mmCIF file of C-alpha atoms in Angstrom:
data_model
loop_
_atom_site.group_PDB
_atom_site.id
_atom_site.type_symbol
_atom_site.label_atom_id
_atom_site.label_comp_id
_atom_site.label_asym_id
_atom_site.label_seq_id
_atom_site.Cartn_x
_atom_site.Cartn_y
_atom_site.Cartn_z
ATOM 1 C CA MET A 184 0.134 -184.472 -84.669
ATOM 2 C CA ASN A 185 3.118 -182.313 -83.712
ATOM 3 C CA GLN A 186 5.765 -183.445 -81.219
ATOM 4 C CA GLU A 187 4.451 -181.183 -78.465
ATOM 5 C CA ASN A 188 1.008 -182.757 -78.625
ATOM 6 C CA GLN A 189 2.451 -186.295 -78.768
ATOM 7 C CA ASN A 190 4.108 -185.669 -75.410
ATOM 8 C CA ASN A 191 1.043 -184.081 -73.834
ATOM 9 C CA PRO A 192 -1.305 -186.800 -72.480
ATOM 10 C CA LEU A 193 -4.010 -184.237 -71.670
ATOM 11 C CA ILE A 194 -4.223 -183.012 -75.276
ATOM 12 C CA ASP A 195 -3.970 -186.557 -76.638
ATOM 13 C CA SER A 196 -6.751 -187.772 -74.334
ATOM 14 C CA SER A 197 -8.965 -184.821 -75.241
ATOM 15 C CA ARG A 198 -8.351 -185.507 -78.916
ATOM 16 C CA ARG A 199 -9.342 -189.193 -78.623
ATOM 17 C CA LYS A 200 -12.501 -188.382 -76.673
ATOM 18 C CA TRP A 201 -13.438 -185.599 -79.072
ATOM 19 C CA LEU A 202 -12.881 -187.734 -82.189
ATOM 20 C CA LYS A 203 -14.991 -190.490 -80.679
ATOM 21 C CA SER A 204 -17.809 -188.043 -79.896
ATOM 22 C CA VAL A 205 -18.031 -186.667 -83.445
ATOM 23 C CA GLY A 206 -17.223 -189.912 -85.259
ATOM 24 C CA ILE A 207 -14.866 -188.368 -87.776
ATOM 25 C CA GLY A 208 -12.598 -191.386 -88.037
ATOM 26 C CA ALA A 209 -15.416 -193.739 -88.953
ATOM 27 C CA SER A 210 -16.786 -191.290 -91.517
ATOM 28 C CA ALA A 211 -13.439 -190.970 -93.257
ATOM 29 C CA VAL A 212 -13.068 -194.761 -93.470
ATOM 30 C CA ALA A 213 -16.595 -195.085 -94.852
ATOM 31 C CA LEU A 214 -15.986 -192.459 -97.531
ATOM 32 C CA SER A 215 -12.724 -194.046 -98.599
ATOM 33 C CA SER A 216 -14.319 -197.506 -98.715
ATOM 34 C CA CYS A 217 -17.164 -196.150 -100.838
ATOM 35 C CA VAL A 218 -14.746 -194.717 -103.421
ATOM 36 C CA ASN A 219 -12.664 -197.907 -103.503
ATOM 37 C CA SER A 220 -15.815 -199.972 -103.987
ATOM 38 C CA SER A 221 -16.915 -197.804 -106.915
ATOM 39 C CA VAL A 222 -13.531 -198.220 -108.619
ATOM 40 C CA LYS A 223 -13.781 -202.026 -108.215
ATOM 41 C CA GLU A 224 -17.249 -202.011 -109.791
ATOM 42 C CA LEU A 225 -15.988 -200.068 -112.807
ATOM 43 C CA SER A 226 -13.078 -202.475 -113.193
ATOM 44 C CA ALA A 227 -15.400 -205.484 -113.003
ATOM 45 C CA ALA A 228 -17.512 -203.956 -115.756
ATOM 46 C CA GLY A 229 -14.508 -203.933 -118.064
ATOM 47 C CA MET A 230 -13.569 -200.270 -117.737
ATOM 48 C CA LYS A 231 -9.941 -199.220 -117.308
ATOM 49 C CA THR A 232 -9.371 -197.760 -113.846
ATOM 50 C CA ASP A 233 -5.578 -197.423 -113.785
ATOM 51 C CA HIS A 234 -5.896 -193.647 -113.780
ATOM 52 C CA PHE A 235 -8.124 -193.602 -110.674
ATOM 53 C CA PRO A 236 -6.580 -193.086 -107.240
ATOM 54 C CA THR A 237 -7.762 -195.517 -104.585
ATOM 55 C CA ALA A 238 -9.647 -192.617 -103.070
ATOM 56 C CA THR A 239 -9.628 -188.934 -103.885
ATOM 57 C CA PRO A 240 -7.477 -186.716 -101.634
ATOM 58 C CA ASN A 241 -10.555 -184.674 -100.753
ATOM 59 C CA LEU A 242 -12.106 -187.725 -99.120
ATOM 60 C CA ASN A 243 -9.331 -189.772 -97.612
ATOM 61 C CA ASP A 244 -7.360 -187.260 -95.565
ATOM 62 C CA GLY A 245 -9.822 -187.542 -92.675
ATOM 63 C CA LEU A 246 -9.930 -183.769 -92.163
ATOM 64 C CA VAL A 247 -12.895 -181.419 -91.952
ATOM 65 C CA ARG A 248 -11.954 -178.860 -94.593
ATOM 66 C CA LEU A 249 -12.724 -175.361 -93.320
ATOM 67 C CA SER A 250 -9.768 -173.616 -94.937
ATOM 68 C CA SER A 251 -10.841 -172.594 -98.452
ATOM 69 C CA ASN A 252 -14.290 -170.985 -98.086
ATOM 70 C CA GLU A 253 -15.817 -173.820 -100.088
ATOM 71 C CA ASN A 254 -19.581 -174.199 -99.965
ATOM 72 C CA ALA A 255 -19.865 -177.542 -98.203
ATOM 73 C CA PHE A 256 -23.585 -177.858 -99.018
ATOM 74 C CA GLY A 257 -22.985 -178.469 -102.703
ATOM 75 C CA PRO A 258 -24.758 -177.118 -105.773
ATOM 76 C CA SER A 259 -28.453 -176.881 -106.518
ATOM 77 C CA THR A 260 -30.037 -180.226 -107.388
ATOM 78 C CA LYS A 261 -31.400 -178.493 -110.486
ATOM 79 C CA ALA A 262 -27.849 -177.600 -111.485
ATOM 80 C CA VAL A 263 -26.750 -181.206 -111.018
ATOM 81 C CA GLU A 264 -29.658 -182.499 -113.099
ATOM 82 C CA ALA A 265 -28.921 -179.949 -115.806
ATOM 83 C CA MET A 266 -25.334 -181.207 -116.034
ATOM 84 C CA LYS A 267 -26.463 -184.825 -116.204
ATOM 85 C CA GLY A 268 -28.679 -183.980 -119.136
ATOM 86 C CA GLU A 269 -25.768 -182.517 -121.100
ATOM 87 C CA LEU A 270 -23.109 -185.166 -120.597
ATOM 88 C CA PHE A 271 -23.427 -186.404 -124.181
ATOM 89 C CA ASN A 272 -23.093 -182.893 -125.601
ATOM 90 C CA LEU A 273 -19.506 -182.260 -124.567
ATOM 91 C CA GLY A 274 -18.065 -182.653 -128.038
ATOM 92 C CA ARG A 275 -18.874 -179.095 -129.055
ATOM 93 C CA TYR A 276 -17.293 -175.817 -128.022
ATOM 94 C CA ALA A 277 -19.391 -173.712 -125.682
ATOM 95 C CA ASP A 278 -19.366 -170.293 -127.365
ATOM 96 C CA ALA A 279 -23.088 -170.254 -128.130
ATOM 97 C CA THR A 280 -23.941 -171.375 -124.584
ATOM 98 C CA THR A 281 -21.639 -168.712 -123.168
ATOM 99 C CA ASN A 282 -23.671 -166.109 -125.030
ATOM 100 C CA VAL A 283 -26.883 -167.481 -123.503
ATOM 101 C CA LEU A 284 -25.395 -167.061 -120.018
ATOM 102 C CA ILE A 285 -24.297 -163.538 -120.896
ATOM 103 C CA LYS A 286 -27.881 -162.677 -121.832
ATOM 104 C CA LYS A 287 -29.117 -164.036 -118.471
ATOM 105 C CA ILE A 288 -26.507 -162.051 -116.545
ATOM 106 C CA ALA A 289 -27.310 -158.874 -118.463
ATOM 107 C CA ALA A 290 -31.011 -159.252 -117.651
ATOM 108 C CA GLN A 291 -30.320 -159.979 -113.970
ATOM 109 C CA GLU A 292 -27.826 -157.159 -113.451
ATOM 110 C CA GLY A 293 -29.438 -154.517 -115.652
ATOM 111 C CA VAL A 294 -26.358 -154.052 -117.835
ATOM 112 C CA SER A 295 -25.728 -154.501 -121.548
ATOM 113 C CA GLU A 296 -24.368 -157.739 -122.950
ATOM 114 C CA ASP A 297 -21.240 -156.065 -124.298
ATOM 115 C CA GLN A 298 -20.270 -155.119 -120.723
ATOM 116 C CA ILE A 299 -19.922 -158.757 -119.614
ATOM 117 C CA ILE A 300 -17.084 -161.263 -119.869
ATOM 118 C CA VAL A 301 -17.386 -164.902 -118.760
ATOM 119 C CA THR A 302 -14.411 -167.055 -117.776
ATOM 120 C CA ASN A 303 -13.475 -170.365 -116.150
ATOM 121 C CA GLY A 304 -13.855 -169.121 -112.591
ATOM 122 C CA SER A 305 -13.128 -165.572 -111.491
ATOM 123 C CA SER A 306 -9.375 -166.175 -111.102
ATOM 124 C CA PRO A 307 -8.609 -165.453 -114.791
ATOM 125 C CA ILE A 308 -10.410 -162.129 -114.375
ATOM 126 C CA LEU A 309 -8.475 -161.230 -111.225
ATOM 127 C CA PHE A 310 -5.071 -162.049 -112.686
ATOM 128 C CA GLY A 311 -5.991 -160.619 -116.078
ATOM 129 C CA TYR A 312 -6.957 -157.423 -114.304
ATOM 130 C CA ALA A 313 -3.639 -157.419 -112.447
ATOM 131 C CA ASP A 314 -1.953 -157.548 -115.838
ATOM 132 C CA TRP A 315 -4.154 -154.674 -117.048
ATOM 133 C CA ILE A 316 -3.050 -152.596 -114.036
ATOM 134 C CA ALA A 317 0.610 -153.270 -114.756
ATOM 135 C CA LYS A 318 0.188 -152.199 -118.384
ATOM 136 C CA ASN A 319 -1.890 -149.092 -117.638
ATOM 137 C CA GLY A 320 0.162 -147.113 -115.163
ATOM 138 C CA GLY A 321 1.043 -149.840 -112.683
ATOM 139 C CA LYS A 322 -0.359 -148.348 -109.486
ATOM 140 C CA LEU A 323 -2.997 -150.037 -107.299
ATOM 141 C CA VAL A 324 -4.525 -148.888 -104.010
ATOM 142 C CA THR A 325 -6.280 -151.422 -101.783
ATOM 143 C CA SER A 326 -6.622 -152.442 -98.151
ATOM 144 C CA MET A 327 -4.582 -154.554 -95.791
ATOM 145 C CA ALA A 328 -6.010 -158.000 -95.089
ATOM 146 C CA THR A 329 -7.950 -158.473 -98.284
ATOM 147 C CA TYR A 330 -8.108 -161.098 -101.020
ATOM 148 C CA GLU A 331 -4.712 -161.396 -102.698
ATOM 149 C CA GLY A 332 -5.720 -162.220 -106.284
ATOM 150 C CA VAL A 333 -5.465 -158.715 -107.738
ATOM 151 C CA PRO A 334 -2.830 -157.123 -105.447
ATOM 152 C CA ARG A 335 -0.544 -160.164 -105.468
ATOM 153 C CA GLY A 336 -0.866 -160.504 -109.229
ATOM 154 C CA ALA A 337 -0.223 -156.792 -109.718
ATOM 155 C CA LYS A 338 2.934 -156.911 -107.594
ATOM 156 C CA PHE A 339 4.138 -159.998 -109.450
ATOM 157 C CA MET A 340 3.752 -158.132 -112.730
ATOM 158 C CA GLY A 341 5.734 -155.164 -111.483
ATOM 159 C CA ALA A 342 3.011 -152.785 -110.310
ATOM 160 C CA ASP A 343 3.234 -150.675 -107.155
ATOM 161 C CA VAL A 344 0.603 -151.595 -104.570
ATOM 162 C CA THR A 345 -0.390 -149.283 -101.712
ATOM 163 C CA PHE A 346 -2.010 -151.101 -98.790
ATOM 164 C CA VAL A 347 -4.225 -148.972 -96.531
ATOM 165 C CA PRO A 348 -4.859 -150.257 -92.968
ATOM 166 C CA LEU A 349 -8.299 -151.489 -91.979
ATOM 167 C CA ASP A 350 -10.144 -149.369 -89.441
ATOM 168 C CA ALA A 351 -10.491 -150.328 -85.779
ATOM 169 C CA ASP A 352 -13.511 -152.537 -86.546
ATOM 170 C CA LEU A 353 -11.689 -154.395 -89.353
ATOM 171 C CA ASN A 354 -13.706 -152.618 -92.040
ATOM 172 C CA PHE A 355 -12.398 -150.939 -95.174
ATOM 173 C CA ASP A 356 -11.404 -147.369 -94.358
ATOM 174 C CA LEU A 357 -12.887 -145.790 -97.484
ATOM 175 C CA ASP A 358 -11.790 -142.275 -96.517
ATOM 176 C CA ALA A 359 -8.183 -143.389 -96.097
ATOM 177 C CA ILE A 360 -8.279 -145.371 -99.344
ATOM 178 C CA GLU A 361 -9.630 -142.355 -101.211
ATOM 179 C CA ALA A 362 -6.944 -140.162 -99.653
ATOM 180 C CA ALA A 363 -4.283 -142.594 -100.898
ATOM 181 C CA VAL A 364 -5.428 -142.231 -104.509
ATOM 182 C CA THR A 365 -3.124 -139.957 -106.514
ATOM 183 C CA ASP A 366 -3.234 -138.518 -110.003
ATOM 184 C CA ASP A 367 -1.294 -141.496 -111.345
ATOM 185 C CA THR A 368 -3.247 -144.265 -109.559
ATOM 186 C CA THR A 369 -4.474 -146.889 -112.031
ATOM 187 C CA ALA A 370 -7.105 -148.656 -109.927
ATOM 188 C CA VAL A 371 -8.597 -149.267 -106.499
ATOM 189 C CA TYR A 372 -9.509 -152.813 -105.424
ATOM 190 C CA ILE A 373 -12.395 -153.410 -102.982
ATOM 191 C CA CYS A 374 -13.449 -156.932 -101.971
ATOM 192 C CA ASN A 375 -17.014 -156.772 -100.673
ATOM 193 C CA PRO A 376 -17.769 -158.729 -98.517
ATOM 194 C CA ASN A 377 -14.095 -158.744 -97.700
ATOM 195 C CA ASN A 378 -12.019 -161.888 -97.536
ATOM 196 C CA PRO A 379 -10.701 -162.693 -94.898
ATOM 197 C CA THR A 380 -12.640 -160.422 -92.520
ATOM 198 C CA GLY A 381 -16.125 -161.051 -93.909
ATOM 199 C CA THR A 382 -17.129 -157.437 -93.319
ATOM 200 C CA VAL A 383 -19.309 -155.642 -95.850
ATOM 201 C CA VAL A 384 -19.221 -151.965 -96.806
ATOM 202 C CA ASP A 385 -22.452 -150.022 -96.418
ATOM 203 C CA ALA A 386 -23.994 -150.040 -99.905
ATOM 204 C CA ALA A 387 -24.764 -146.316 -100.045
ATOM 205 C CA LYS A 388 -21.270 -145.381 -98.840
ATOM 206 C CA LEU A 389 -19.619 -147.709 -101.354
ATOM 207 C CA THR A 390 -21.743 -146.358 -104.197
ATOM 208 C CA ALA A 391 -20.854 -142.763 -103.318
ATOM 209 C CA PHE A 392 -17.172 -143.710 -102.922
ATOM 210 C CA ALA A 393 -17.077 -145.481 -106.294
ATOM 211 C CA LYS A 394 -18.766 -142.571 -108.076
ATOM 212 C CA ARG A 395 -16.187 -140.109 -106.736
ATOM 213 C CA VAL A 396 -13.060 -142.237 -107.076
ATOM 214 C CA SER A 397 -13.910 -143.661 -110.513
ATOM 215 C CA LYS A 398 -13.523 -140.140 -111.905
ATOM 216 C CA ARG A 399 -9.828 -140.388 -110.976
ATOM 217 C CA CYS A 400 -9.082 -144.090 -111.517
ATOM 218 C CA GLN A 401 -10.941 -147.317 -112.120
ATOM 219 C CA VAL A 402 -12.648 -149.023 -109.155
ATOM 220 C CA PHE A 403 -12.685 -152.830 -109.099
ATOM 221 C CA ILE A 404 -15.305 -154.349 -106.759
ATOM 222 C CA ASP A 405 -14.888 -158.065 -106.096
ATOM 223 C CA GLU A 406 -18.321 -159.437 -105.139
ATOM 224 C CA ALA A 407 -17.433 -163.124 -104.789
ATOM 225 C CA TYR A 408 -19.496 -163.452 -101.592
ATOM 226 C CA ILE A 409 -22.135 -160.799 -102.238
ATOM 227 C CA GLU A 410 -25.022 -163.271 -102.649
ATOM 228 C CA MET A 411 -24.354 -164.523 -99.125
ATOM 229 C CA SER A 412 -24.834 -161.098 -97.549
ATOM 230 C CA ASP A 413 -27.985 -160.386 -95.557
ATOM 231 C CA ALA A 414 -28.852 -157.342 -97.671
ATOM 232 C CA TYR A 415 -28.453 -159.037 -101.053
ATOM 233 C CA PRO A 416 -29.311 -157.796 -103.673
ATOM 234 C CA ALA A 417 -29.252 -154.263 -102.239
ATOM 235 C CA ASN A 418 -25.471 -154.565 -101.723
ATOM 236 C CA VAL A 419 -24.617 -155.162 -105.395
ATOM 237 C CA GLN A 420 -22.886 -152.400 -107.334
ATOM 238 C CA SER A 421 -23.403 -153.444 -110.969
ATOM 239 C CA LYS A 422 -25.701 -150.454 -111.561
ATOM 240 C CA LEU A 423 -22.587 -148.277 -111.456
ATOM 241 C CA VAL A 424 -21.353 -149.929 -114.654
ATOM 242 C CA ALA A 425 -24.769 -149.574 -116.281
ATOM 243 C CA ASP A 426 -24.717 -145.870 -115.415
ATOM 244 C CA GLY A 427 -21.392 -145.363 -117.152
ATOM 245 C CA TYR A 428 -18.986 -145.129 -114.193
ATOM 246 C CA ASP A 429 -15.460 -146.469 -114.598
ATOM 247 C CA VAL A 430 -16.140 -149.487 -112.400
ATOM 248 C CA VAL A 431 -15.597 -153.241 -112.703
ATOM 249 C CA VAL A 432 -17.719 -155.748 -110.749
ATOM 250 C CA CYS A 433 -16.523 -159.355 -110.489
ATOM 251 C CA ARG A 434 -18.571 -162.424 -109.487
ATOM 252 C CA THR A 435 -18.020 -166.169 -109.143
ATOM 253 C CA PHE A 436 -20.196 -169.276 -109.096
ATOM 254 C CA SER A 437 -17.777 -170.917 -106.641
ATOM 255 C CA LYS A 438 -19.366 -169.614 -103.451
ATOM 256 C CA ILE A 439 -23.143 -169.493 -102.924
ATOM 257 C CA HIS A 440 -23.679 -171.553 -106.099
ATOM 258 C CA ALA A 441 -21.221 -174.145 -104.703
ATOM 259 C CA MET A 442 -19.530 -174.758 -108.065
ATOM 260 C CA ALA A 443 -15.872 -174.284 -107.100
ATOM 261 C CA GLY A 444 -14.936 -177.473 -108.952
ATOM 262 C CA GLN A 445 -16.716 -176.440 -112.157
ATOM 263 C CA ARG A 446 -14.956 -173.058 -112.585
ATOM 264 C CA LEU A 447 -17.293 -170.304 -113.723
ATOM 265 C CA GLY A 448 -17.057 -166.548 -113.147
ATOM 266 C CA TYR A 449 -17.856 -163.274 -114.811
ATOM 267 C CA ALA A 450 -17.114 -159.573 -114.722
ATOM 268 C CA ILE A 451 -19.136 -156.495 -115.635
ATOM 269 C CA MET A 452 -17.066 -153.579 -116.936
ATOM 270 C CA PRO A 453 -17.036 -150.764 -119.500
ATOM 271 C CA ALA A 454 -17.828 -152.229 -122.930
ATOM 272 C CA LYS A 455 -14.546 -151.224 -124.592
ATOM 273 C CA GLN A 456 -12.535 -152.856 -121.828
ATOM 274 C CA ALA A 457 -14.757 -155.955 -121.873
ATOM 275 C CA LYS A 458 -14.111 -156.381 -125.576
ATOM 276 C CA THR A 459 -10.331 -156.443 -125.208
ATOM 277 C CA MET A 460 -10.135 -158.348 -121.904
ATOM 278 C CA GLY A 461 -12.790 -160.819 -123.003
ATOM 279 C CA ARG A 462 -10.773 -161.882 -126.031
ATOM 280 C CA MET A 463 -7.708 -162.469 -123.873
ATOM 281 C CA LEU A 464 -9.371 -164.243 -120.940
ATOM 282 C CA ARG A 465 -11.805 -166.594 -122.684
ATOM 283 C CA MET A 466 -9.006 -168.136 -124.737
ATOM 284 C CA GLY A 467 -10.323 -171.566 -125.908
ATOM 285 C CA GLY A 468 -13.730 -171.123 -124.317
ATOM 286 C CA VAL A 469 -15.548 -171.739 -121.061
ATOM 287 C CA ASN A 470 -16.353 -175.041 -119.322
ATOM 288 C CA TYR A 471 -19.629 -176.234 -120.877
ATOM 289 C CA LEU A 472 -21.042 -178.079 -117.866
ATOM 290 C CA GLY A 473 -20.212 -175.081 -115.697
ATOM 291 C CA LEU A 474 -22.286 -172.878 -118.004
ATOM 292 C CA VAL A 475 -25.202 -175.311 -117.945
ATOM 293 C CA ALA A 476 -25.081 -175.671 -114.171
ATOM 294 C CA GLY A 477 -24.631 -171.942 -113.636
ATOM 295 C CA MET A 478 -27.748 -171.036 -115.576
ATOM 296 C CA ALA A 479 -29.813 -173.652 -113.754
ATOM 297 C CA SER A 480 -28.513 -172.431 -110.398
ATOM 298 C CA MET A 481 -29.307 -168.806 -111.254
ATOM 299 C CA ASP A 482 -32.915 -169.815 -111.846
ATOM 300 C CA ASP A 483 -33.174 -171.838 -108.633
ATOM 301 C CA HIS A 484 -34.062 -168.898 -106.401
ATOM 302 C CA ALA A 485 -35.492 -171.127 -103.680
ATOM 303 C CA ASN A 486 -32.157 -172.909 -103.327
ATOM 304 C CA LEU A 487 -30.189 -169.645 -103.241
ATOM 305 C CA ASN A 488 -32.434 -168.166 -100.562
ATOM 306 C CA SER A 489 -32.262 -171.371 -98.526
ATOM 307 C CA MET A 490 -28.492 -171.514 -98.948
ATOM 308 C CA ARG A 491 -28.086 -167.944 -97.705
ATOM 309 C CA ALA A 492 -30.100 -168.728 -94.569
ATOM 310 C CA THR A 493 -28.320 -172.037 -93.950
ATOM 311 C CA ILE A 494 -24.873 -170.492 -94.260
ATOM 312 C CA LYS A 495 -25.888 -167.736 -91.848
ATOM 313 C CA THR A 496 -27.039 -170.322 -89.303
ATOM 314 C CA GLU A 497 -23.688 -172.104 -89.424
ATOM 315 C CA ARG A 498 -21.769 -168.815 -89.416
ATOM 316 C CA ASN A 499 -23.614 -167.780 -86.265
ATOM 317 C CA LYS A 500 -22.388 -170.949 -84.551
ATOM 318 C CA LEU A 501 -18.818 -169.803 -85.125
ATOM 319 C CA THR A 502 -19.369 -166.233 -83.946
ATOM 320 C CA THR A 503 -21.207 -167.525 -80.868
ATOM 321 C CA ALA A 504 -18.258 -169.791 -80.088
ATOM 322 C CA ALA A 505 -15.851 -166.868 -80.471
ATOM 323 C CA GLU A 506 -17.907 -164.803 -78.037
ATOM 324 C CA GLU A 507 -18.192 -167.642 -75.515
ATOM 325 C CA LEU A 508 -14.427 -168.148 -75.670
ATOM 326 C CA GLY A 509 -13.802 -164.426 -75.301
ATOM 327 C CA ARG A 510 -11.963 -164.180 -78.607
ATOM 328 C CA PRO A 511 -12.124 -160.980 -80.711
ATOM 329 C CA TYR A 512 -13.484 -161.427 -84.228
ATOM 330 C CA ALA A 513 -14.570 -159.267 -87.157
ATOM 331 C CA LYS A 514 -18.165 -158.401 -86.296
ATOM 332 C CA ASN A 515 -21.168 -159.051 -88.531
ATOM 333 C CA PRO A 516 -19.434 -161.299 -91.075
ATOM 334 C CA GLN A 517 -21.364 -161.683 -94.313
ATOM 335 C CA GLY A 518 -19.541 -164.466 -96.170
ATOM 336 C CA ASN A 519 -19.292 -168.170 -95.347
ATOM 337 C CA PHE A 520 -16.455 -167.657 -92.855
ATOM 338 C CA ILE A 521 -15.377 -165.676 -89.818
ATOM 339 C CA TYR A 522 -12.078 -163.971 -88.937
ATOM 340 C CA MET A 523 -10.983 -164.509 -85.336
ATOM 341 C CA ASP A 524 -8.053 -163.582 -83.113
ATOM 342 C CA THR A 525 -6.916 -166.923 -81.697
ATOM 343 C CA GLY A 526 -4.420 -165.421 -79.278
ATOM 344 C CA MET A 527 -1.550 -167.497 -80.688
ATOM 345 C CA PRO A 528 0.533 -167.535 -83.889
ATOM 346 C CA HIS A 529 -1.662 -168.574 -86.798
ATOM 347 C CA ASP A 530 0.488 -171.568 -87.734
ATOM 348 C CA GLU A 531 0.400 -172.864 -84.167
ATOM 349 C CA PHE A 532 -3.391 -172.547 -84.116
ATOM 350 C CA ALA A 533 -3.678 -174.331 -87.474
ATOM 351 C CA ALA A 534 -1.478 -177.179 -86.246
ATOM 352 C CA LYS A 535 -3.516 -177.647 -83.083
ATOM 353 C CA MET A 536 -6.771 -177.627 -85.029
ATOM 354 C CA LYS A 537 -5.350 -180.115 -87.534
ATOM 355 C CA ALA A 538 -4.439 -182.406 -84.649
ATOM 356 C CA LEU A 539 -8.173 -182.454 -83.933
ATOM 357 C CA LYS A 540 -8.923 -183.165 -87.602
ATOM 358 C CA ILE A 541 -10.012 -179.624 -88.517
ATOM 359 C CA ARG A 542 -8.194 -177.853 -91.354
ATOM 360 C CA VAL A 543 -8.161 -174.055 -91.120
ATOM 361 C CA VAL A 544 -6.020 -171.514 -92.987
ATOM 362 C CA GLY A 545 -2.389 -172.158 -92.086
ATOM 363 C CA ARG A 546 -1.209 -168.672 -93.002
ATOM 364 C CA THR A 547 -2.241 -165.135 -92.231
ATOM 365 C CA TRP A 548 -2.292 -161.612 -93.610
ATOM 366 C CA PRO A 549 0.378 -159.018 -92.720
ATOM 367 C CA GLY A 550 -0.310 -157.360 -89.387
ATOM 368 C CA TYR A 551 -2.719 -160.086 -88.208
ATOM 369 C CA ASP A 552 -0.394 -162.894 -87.168
ATOM 370 C CA SER A 553 -2.702 -164.297 -84.478
ATOM 371 C CA TRP A 554 -5.861 -164.066 -86.588
ATOM 372 C CA SER A 555 -7.320 -166.982 -88.488
ATOM 373 C CA ARG A 556 -10.101 -167.328 -91.060
ATOM 374 C CA ILE A 557 -12.448 -170.245 -90.425
ATOM 375 C CA SER A 558 -14.933 -171.348 -93.068
ATOM 376 C CA VAL A 559 -18.476 -172.570 -92.505
ATOM 377 C CA GLY A 560 -19.113 -176.289 -93.006
ATOM 378 C CA THR A 561 -22.142 -178.538 -92.901
ATOM 379 C CA PRO A 562 -23.918 -178.603 -89.514
ATOM 380 C CA SER A 563 -21.882 -181.586 -88.328
ATOM 381 C CA GLU A 564 -18.639 -180.062 -89.622
ATOM 382 C CA THR A 565 -19.300 -176.703 -87.971
ATOM 383 C CA ASP A 566 -20.219 -178.470 -84.728
ATOM 384 C CA ALA A 567 -16.971 -180.453 -84.916
ATOM 385 C CA CYS A 568 -15.061 -177.198 -85.433
ATOM 386 C CA VAL A 569 -16.740 -175.557 -82.439
ATOM 387 C CA ALA A 570 -15.855 -178.572 -80.297
ATOM 388 C CA ALA A 571 -12.244 -178.338 -81.444
ATOM 389 C CA LEU A 572 -12.109 -174.601 -80.763
ATOM 390 C CA LYS A 573 -13.197 -175.233 -77.198
ATOM 391 C CA VAL A 574 -10.324 -177.683 -76.755
ATOM 392 C CA VAL A 575 -7.668 -175.524 -78.427
ATOM 393 C CA LEU A 576 -8.741 -172.142 -77.019
ATOM 394 C CA ALA A 577 -10.047 -173.144 -73.598
#
């Protein structure tokens, strides 16, 4: 708790009452005790446990983690069972299994296998693409307040990045982005649904935009959250690659598939580019259990449909709270988060929420200093966040 809150009996009293009502303290102690007990059991069985912490940092900090857009509901049970069944097969490299996943993706997306690369999460693709931009003209056009992977990487590698403002409704201004493209532009980056705003571009407008702009430079569409959108699969743009447009589509298993800890992602791109980038980005191979779990999760359509609906229910709790508190937010969010104007500096808001045991993003995007992204949690976690918001923003 910061010094200001320590000296404010009203805030301190509200915090104690609120913590008691949601029972966070007891839950954190129980989780930590459970981990410690498991370590003791392993030690008693003769296994070395020196390398284990007493409790993992994810469990013992006592905070509700709503800062990283993690899927708090966890992976498909079928994915978990698939991993369990392969635990004794980890001694082999995963190249053959990677090719099986590529075949599944190609069938699902309607593209050819040679247009697909698979990596350990989508981050290698994003930073590898930033490197590609720097080596192929070094000029990127994107939007303000969007995911930093590609633009930050491109700037780090010496590329010039043009940031176009969002429109008044916090949507991508496709007309302005297209107008910013010049004869020497290397690529355009579109995150859809966008992170941090959660807004989604109308599918028909994005398709038309990509067809026009890809004749002048490559269009990279980051679809990390696309499976969470209400109009999935109508929002996907992989058909553009199949039809021969100079477009890249990137996906991850970290979000709706809830496999952030297993690291699995893929991109669909022109075959020639996939051949060269694939060799560079796969390096020693892809995480075997991630591949196994990813394929099982892809086939578990019931879980994916249920997950989409569940995330929407929790997301609606956050937008309802924003409306009740009179706080502006990016309308119709389609990821597992919302973007809200808190009316105070973002770091101050994050500190006050942390004092109530809720972790939100402690930084912001240029031009949006009072705005904060808040992720969806489990029902109890989202409810705890709403209760905290009513204390902090009342």
